[in-house]
PDB file of C-alpha atoms in Angstrom:
ATOM      1  CA  MET A   1       7.828 -25.958  15.258  1.00 88.00           C
ATOM      2  CA  PRO A   2      10.674 -24.108  17.563  1.00 96.00           C
ATOM      3  CA  ARG A   3       9.697 -20.645  18.257  1.00 96.00           C
ATOM      4  CA  GLY A   4      12.738 -19.169  16.791  1.00 95.00           C
ATOM      5  CA  LEU A   5      11.849 -21.012  13.152  1.00 97.00           C
ATOM      6  CA  LEU A   6       8.036 -20.432  13.766  1.00 98.00           C
ATOM      7  CA  THR A   7       9.394 -16.354  14.206  1.00 98.00           C
ATOM      8  CA  VAL A   8      11.660 -16.295  11.234  1.00 97.00           C
ATOM      9  CA  LEU A   9       8.736 -17.804   8.959  1.00 97.00           C
ATOM     10  CA  LEU A  10       6.261 -15.526  10.287  1.00 98.00           C
ATOM     11  CA  LEU A  11       8.561 -12.526   9.676  1.00 97.00           C
ATOM     12  CA  VAL A  12       9.201 -13.509   6.157  1.00 97.00           C
ATOM     13  CA  VAL A  13       5.412 -13.610   5.449  1.00 98.00           C
ATOM     14  CA  SER A  14       5.154 -10.160   6.958  1.00 97.00           C
ATOM     15  CA  ASN A  15       8.106  -8.665   5.283  1.00 97.00           C
ATOM     16  CA  VAL A  16       6.557 -10.336   1.684  1.00 96.00           C
ATOM     17  CA  LEU A  17       3.259  -8.145   2.792  1.00 97.00           C
ATOM     18  CA  MET A  18       4.779  -5.141   3.850  1.00 95.00           C
ATOM     19  CA  THR A  19       7.091  -5.008   0.158  1.00 94.00           C
ATOM     20  CA  PHE A  20       3.771  -5.507  -1.352  1.00 93.00           C
ATOM     21  CA  ALA A  21       2.316  -2.645   0.344  1.00 93.00           C
ATOM     22  CA  TRP A  22       4.537  -0.389  -0.011  1.00 92.00           C
ATOM     23  CA  TYR A  23       5.944  -1.337  -3.405  1.00 92.00           C
ATOM     24  CA  GLY A  24       2.811  -3.063  -4.923  1.00 91.00           C
ATOM     25  CA  ASN A  25       0.964  -0.092  -5.935  1.00 91.00           C
ATOM     26  CA  LEU A  26       4.305   0.291  -8.193  1.00 91.00           C
ATOM     27  CA  LYS A  27       3.875  -2.496 -10.146  1.00 91.00           C
ATOM     28  CA  LEU A  28      -0.247  -2.025 -10.594  1.00 92.00           C
ATOM     29  CA  GLN A  29       0.518   1.392 -12.403  1.00 92.00           C
ATOM     30  CA  GLU A  30       3.124   0.010 -14.388  1.00 90.00           C
ATOM     31  CA  LEU A  31       0.874  -2.614 -15.384  1.00 91.00           C
ATOM     32  CA  LYS A  32      -1.818   0.359 -16.305  1.00 93.00           C
ATOM     33  CA  ILE A  33      -4.319  -1.618 -13.553  1.00 94.00           C
ATOM     34  CA  THR A  34      -4.210   1.661 -11.284  1.00 92.00           C
ATOM     35  CA  THR A  35      -3.665   4.350 -13.683  1.00 92.00           C
ATOM     36  CA  ASP A  36      -7.077   6.349 -13.143  1.00 93.00           C
ATOM     37  CA  TRP A  37      -7.006   5.813  -9.404  1.00 95.00           C
ATOM     38  CA  PRO A  38      -7.058   8.190  -7.301  1.00 96.00           C
ATOM     39  CA  LEU A  39      -4.088   8.305  -4.776  1.00 95.00           C
ATOM     40  CA  PHE A  40      -6.559   7.869  -1.509  1.00 96.00           C
ATOM     41  CA  LEU A  41      -8.023   4.876  -3.350  1.00 96.00           C
ATOM     42  CA  ILE A  42      -4.006   3.445  -3.979  1.00 95.00           C
ATOM     43  CA  ILE A  43      -3.320   4.001  -0.211  1.00 95.00           C
ATOM     44  CA  LEU A  44      -6.671   2.256   1.131  1.00 96.00           C
ATOM     45  CA  LEU A  45      -5.158  -0.741  -1.303  1.00 95.00           C
ATOM     46  CA  SER A  46      -1.710  -0.735   0.060  1.00 96.00           C
ATOM     47  CA  TRP A  47      -3.332  -0.199   3.936  1.00 96.00           C
ATOM     48  CA  GLY A  48      -5.685  -3.213   3.528  1.00 96.00           C
ATOM     49  CA  VAL A  49      -2.608  -5.304   2.231  1.00 96.00           C
ATOM     50  CA  ALA A  50      -0.461  -3.913   5.302  1.00 96.00           C
ATOM     51  CA  PHE A  51      -3.365  -5.296   7.830  1.00 97.00           C
ATOM     52  CA  PHE A  52      -2.292  -8.614   6.758  1.00 97.00           C
ATOM     53  CA  GLU A  53       1.203  -7.529   7.142  1.00 97.00           C
ATOM     54  CA  TYR A  54       0.827  -6.666  10.872  1.00 97.00           C
ATOM     55  CA  CYS A  55      -1.225 -10.329  11.260  1.00 98.00           C
ATOM     56  CA  ALA A  56       2.336 -12.118  10.580  1.00 98.00           C
ATOM     57  CA  MET A  57       4.803  -9.338  12.309  1.00 97.00           C
ATOM     58  CA  ILE A  58       2.924  -9.081  15.701  1.00 97.00           C
ATOM     59  CA  PRO A  59       2.517 -12.859  16.422  1.00 98.00           C
ATOM     60  CA  ALA A  60       6.041 -13.241  15.021  1.00 98.00           C
ATOM     61  CA  ASN A  61       7.414 -10.760  17.487  1.00 97.00           C
ATOM     62  CA  ARG A  62       5.743 -12.215  20.353  1.00 97.00           C
ATOM     63  CA  ILE A  63       6.414 -15.669  19.572  1.00 97.00           C
ATOM     64  CA  GLY A  64      10.197 -14.473  19.394  1.00 97.00           C
ATOM     65  CA  SER A  65      10.355 -11.881  21.904  1.00 97.00           C
ATOM     66  CA  GLN A  66      12.519 -12.956  24.935  1.00 96.00           C
ATOM     67  CA  ILE A  67       9.834 -11.129  26.827  1.00 97.00           C
ATOM     68  CA  THR A  68       7.019 -13.856  26.053  1.00 96.00           C
ATOM     69  CA  GLY A  69       8.824 -16.810  25.913  1.00 96.00           C
ATOM     70  CA  GLY A  70      11.019 -16.401  22.701  1.00 96.00           C
ATOM     71  CA  PRO A  71      14.590 -17.237  22.013  1.00 96.00           C
ATOM     72  CA  PHE A  72      15.357 -13.845  20.481  1.00 95.00           C
ATOM     73  CA  SER A  73      15.924 -10.359  22.556  1.00 93.00           C
ATOM     74  CA  LEU A  74      14.726  -6.922  21.083  1.00 93.00           C
ATOM     75  CA  MET A  75      18.044  -6.324  18.923  1.00 89.00           C
ATOM     76  CA  GLN A  76      17.866  -9.750  17.743  1.00 91.00           C
ATOM     77  CA  LEU A  77      14.587  -9.109  16.485  1.00 94.00           C
ATOM     78  CA  LYS A  78      14.927  -5.842  15.054  1.00 90.00           C
ATOM     79  CA  VAL A  79      18.004  -6.687  13.409  1.00 87.00           C
ATOM     80  CA  LEU A  80      16.633 -10.356  11.788  1.00 91.00           C
ATOM     81  CA  GLN A  81      13.641  -8.296  10.399  1.00 92.00           C
ATOM     82  CA  GLU A  82      15.617  -6.130   8.709  1.00 88.00           C
ATOM     83  CA  ALA A  83      17.994  -8.505   7.438  1.00 87.00           C
ATOM     84  CA  ILE A  84      14.593 -10.736   5.692  1.00 93.00           C
ATOM     85  CA  SER A  85      12.924  -7.229   4.992  1.00 92.00           C
ATOM     86  CA  LEU A  86      15.868  -6.915   2.208  1.00 86.00           C
ATOM     87  CA  VAL A  87      16.389 -10.493   1.267  1.00 87.00           C
ATOM     88  CA  VAL A  88      12.455 -10.446   0.954  1.00 93.00           C
ATOM     89  CA  PHE A  89      12.622  -6.894  -1.303  1.00 89.00           C
ATOM     90  CA  THR A  90      15.641  -8.020  -3.186  1.00 86.00           C
ATOM     91  CA  VAL A  91      14.034 -11.186  -4.992  1.00 88.00           C
ATOM     92  CA  ILE A  92      10.711  -9.307  -5.498  1.00 91.00           C
ATOM     93  CA  VAL A  93      12.616  -6.757  -6.914  1.00 87.00           C
ATOM     94  CA  ALA A  94      14.439  -8.972  -9.018  1.00 86.00           C
ATOM     95  CA  THR A  95      11.090 -11.037  -9.926  1.00 89.00           C
ATOM     96  CA  VAL A  96       8.840  -9.022 -10.113  1.00 89.00           C
ATOM     97  CA  PHE A  97      10.350  -5.639 -11.216  1.00 84.00           C
ATOM     98  CA  LYS A  98      12.869  -7.241 -13.405  1.00 80.00           C
ATOM     99  CA  GLY A  99      14.223  -3.827 -14.623  1.00 72.00           C
ATOM    100  CA  GLU A 100      15.515  -2.708 -11.340  1.00 76.00           C
ATOM    101  CA  PRO A 101      19.096  -4.018 -11.676  1.00 82.00           C
ATOM    102  CA  ILE A 102      21.105  -5.183  -8.743  1.00 82.00           C
ATOM    103  CA  ARG A 103      24.601  -4.316  -8.923  1.00 86.00           C
ATOM    104  CA  TRP A 104      27.959  -4.901  -6.718  1.00 91.00           C
ATOM    105  CA  ASN A 105      27.355  -2.487  -3.963  1.00 92.00           C
ATOM    106  CA  HIS A 106      23.871  -3.396  -3.396  1.00 84.00           C
ATOM    107  CA  PHE A 107      25.674  -6.717  -2.626  1.00 86.00           C
ATOM    108  CA  VAL A 108      28.337  -5.077  -0.255  1.00 92.00           C
ATOM    109  CA  ALA A 109      25.382  -3.816   1.307  1.00 86.00           C
ATOM    110  CA  PHE A 110      23.863  -6.550   2.226  1.00 83.00           C
ATOM    111  CA  GLY A 111      26.753  -8.270   3.014  1.00 88.00           C
ATOM    112  CA  LEU A 112      27.313  -5.252   6.044  1.00 89.00           C
ATOM    113  CA  ILE A 113      23.466  -6.424   7.062  1.00 83.00           C
ATOM    114  CA  ILE A 114      23.989  -9.818   7.429  1.00 84.00           C
ATOM    115  CA  ALA A 115      27.427  -8.927   9.332  1.00 88.00           C
ATOM    116  CA  ALA A 116      25.024  -6.986  11.502  1.00 83.00           C
ATOM    117  CA  VAL A 117      22.572 -10.036  12.037  1.00 81.00           C
ATOM    118  CA  PHE A 118      26.294 -11.873  13.334  1.00 84.00           C
ATOM    119  CA  PHE A 119      27.177  -9.110  15.507  1.00 84.00           C
ATOM    120  CA  ALA A 120      23.466  -8.714  16.968  1.00 80.00           C
ATOM    121  CA  PHE A 121      24.049 -12.314  17.829  1.00 81.00           C
ATOM    122  CA  LEU A 122      26.920 -12.584  18.947  1.00 81.00           C
ATOM    123  CA  LYS A 123      27.236 -12.867  22.766  1.00 76.00           C
ATOM    124  CA  SER A 124      29.098 -10.038  24.205  1.00 66.00           C
ATOM    125  CA  GLU A 125      28.848 -10.835  27.850  1.00 63.00           C
TER     126      GLU A 125
END
């Protein structure tokens, strides 16, 4: 598998896990699963999920970075990660947190982020 594609796939996995580590506790609260849990247990649960997020993020950065023979500069990796993060977040909000509307201004913001990815990958030499 090409390093660039593997990097993107690992970034998607990482961002799915990150989104659940950060926001999954809110869904668990909404479902009344963790209603009586103390905050420190919620934090530990999130850290547990975040551990697996790092297990995908660190290899993605190592595989994708030009420093280790990958196709992406550090700036390209970061902008790519942020764009993937917002796409993953939007899909999760639309499917898991159905009460959160996605409005026109969100699409404009996402379009600007896609433009940022374009400019990050533009050769300026």
